[in-house]
Structures are given as structure tokens and as C-alpha cells.
């Protein structure tokens, strides 16, 4: 896994390889994952900032990051 969020391309601060990461305690909404092209799903962690942005305003987030 890379350390880059597939949405914002910023550092995702994932530590999954260590066995304990913040991402283990969050659930990414299925509708958010659906915004990613299939080939990018389940490859890299989405960063906390993007998850929070999606949860606060799903429509705005989708408009900003919808696949082209």
C-alpha cells in the first residue's frame, strides 16, 4: 500500500502494516468507496481528512472528487 490518499493525493498516515492503525477503527461509507474507480478500491487508505469531509457533506465531496 502506498501512503497516499486516492482522493486528495496527500499523505494518508496509514500504519496498517504495523498491525495497528487509525484506519482499523473507522468505517468508510460504501458510497464514498463507490466514487473510486474499481482499480483503486482496496489498494490505499483514504485519509482521515477526506473521510471527515465526506461525512460532513457527501454531495459536495462527490462533486469535488467524482471520477472523471
XYZ file of C-alpha atoms in Angstrom:
68
model
C 0.000 0.000 0.000
C 1.138 3.495 -0.720
C 0.985 6.297 1.807
C -1.138 8.473 -0.493
C -4.883 9.018 -0.240
C -6.566 8.044 -3.521
C -8.809 11.125 -3.324
C -6.662 14.099 -2.297
C -3.253 12.578 -3.100
C -1.948 13.702 0.301
C -0.278 11.584 2.989
C -2.821 9.180 4.483
C -0.804 8.386 7.635
C -1.701 4.724 7.370
C 0.123 2.311 9.633
C -1.807 -0.832 8.654
C 1.394 -2.742 8.078
C 2.260 -2.280 11.775
C -0.920 -4.100 12.783
C -2.470 -1.071 14.487
C -3.740 1.915 12.562
C -6.376 4.601 12.946
C -7.959 3.196 9.781
C -8.890 -0.021 11.617
C -11.236 1.995 13.825
C -13.078 3.876 11.073
C -15.659 2.694 8.637
C -15.513 4.196 5.174
C -19.030 4.689 3.804
C -19.735 2.368 0.844
C -20.996 5.347 -1.187
C -17.615 7.014 -0.706
C -15.768 3.933 -1.911
C -18.060 3.852 -4.942
C -16.593 7.202 -6.017
C -13.259 5.487 -6.659
C -12.596 3.666 -9.920
C -12.673 -0.102 -9.293
C -8.920 -0.463 -9.833
C -8.216 1.937 -6.924
C -10.521 0.299 -4.363
C -8.926 -1.694 -1.550
C -5.435 -0.556 -2.510
C -4.702 2.535 -0.411
C -6.176 4.037 2.731
C -8.364 7.073 2.403
C -7.068 9.801 4.717
C -8.927 10.964 7.809
C -9.465 14.434 6.307
C -11.264 13.013 3.264
C -13.396 10.683 5.376
C -14.390 13.615 7.601
C -15.096 15.827 4.581
C -17.292 13.146 3.051
C -19.209 12.582 6.288
C -19.799 16.328 6.709
C -21.002 16.935 3.142
C -21.284 13.829 0.946
C -22.709 15.658 -2.068
C -20.023 18.345 -2.009
C -17.296 15.739 -1.635
C -18.705 13.673 -4.503
C -18.856 16.734 -6.743
C -15.216 17.518 -5.983
C -13.747 14.030 -6.273
C -16.046 12.160 -8.636
C -14.017 10.074 -11.089
C -13.538 11.711 -14.434
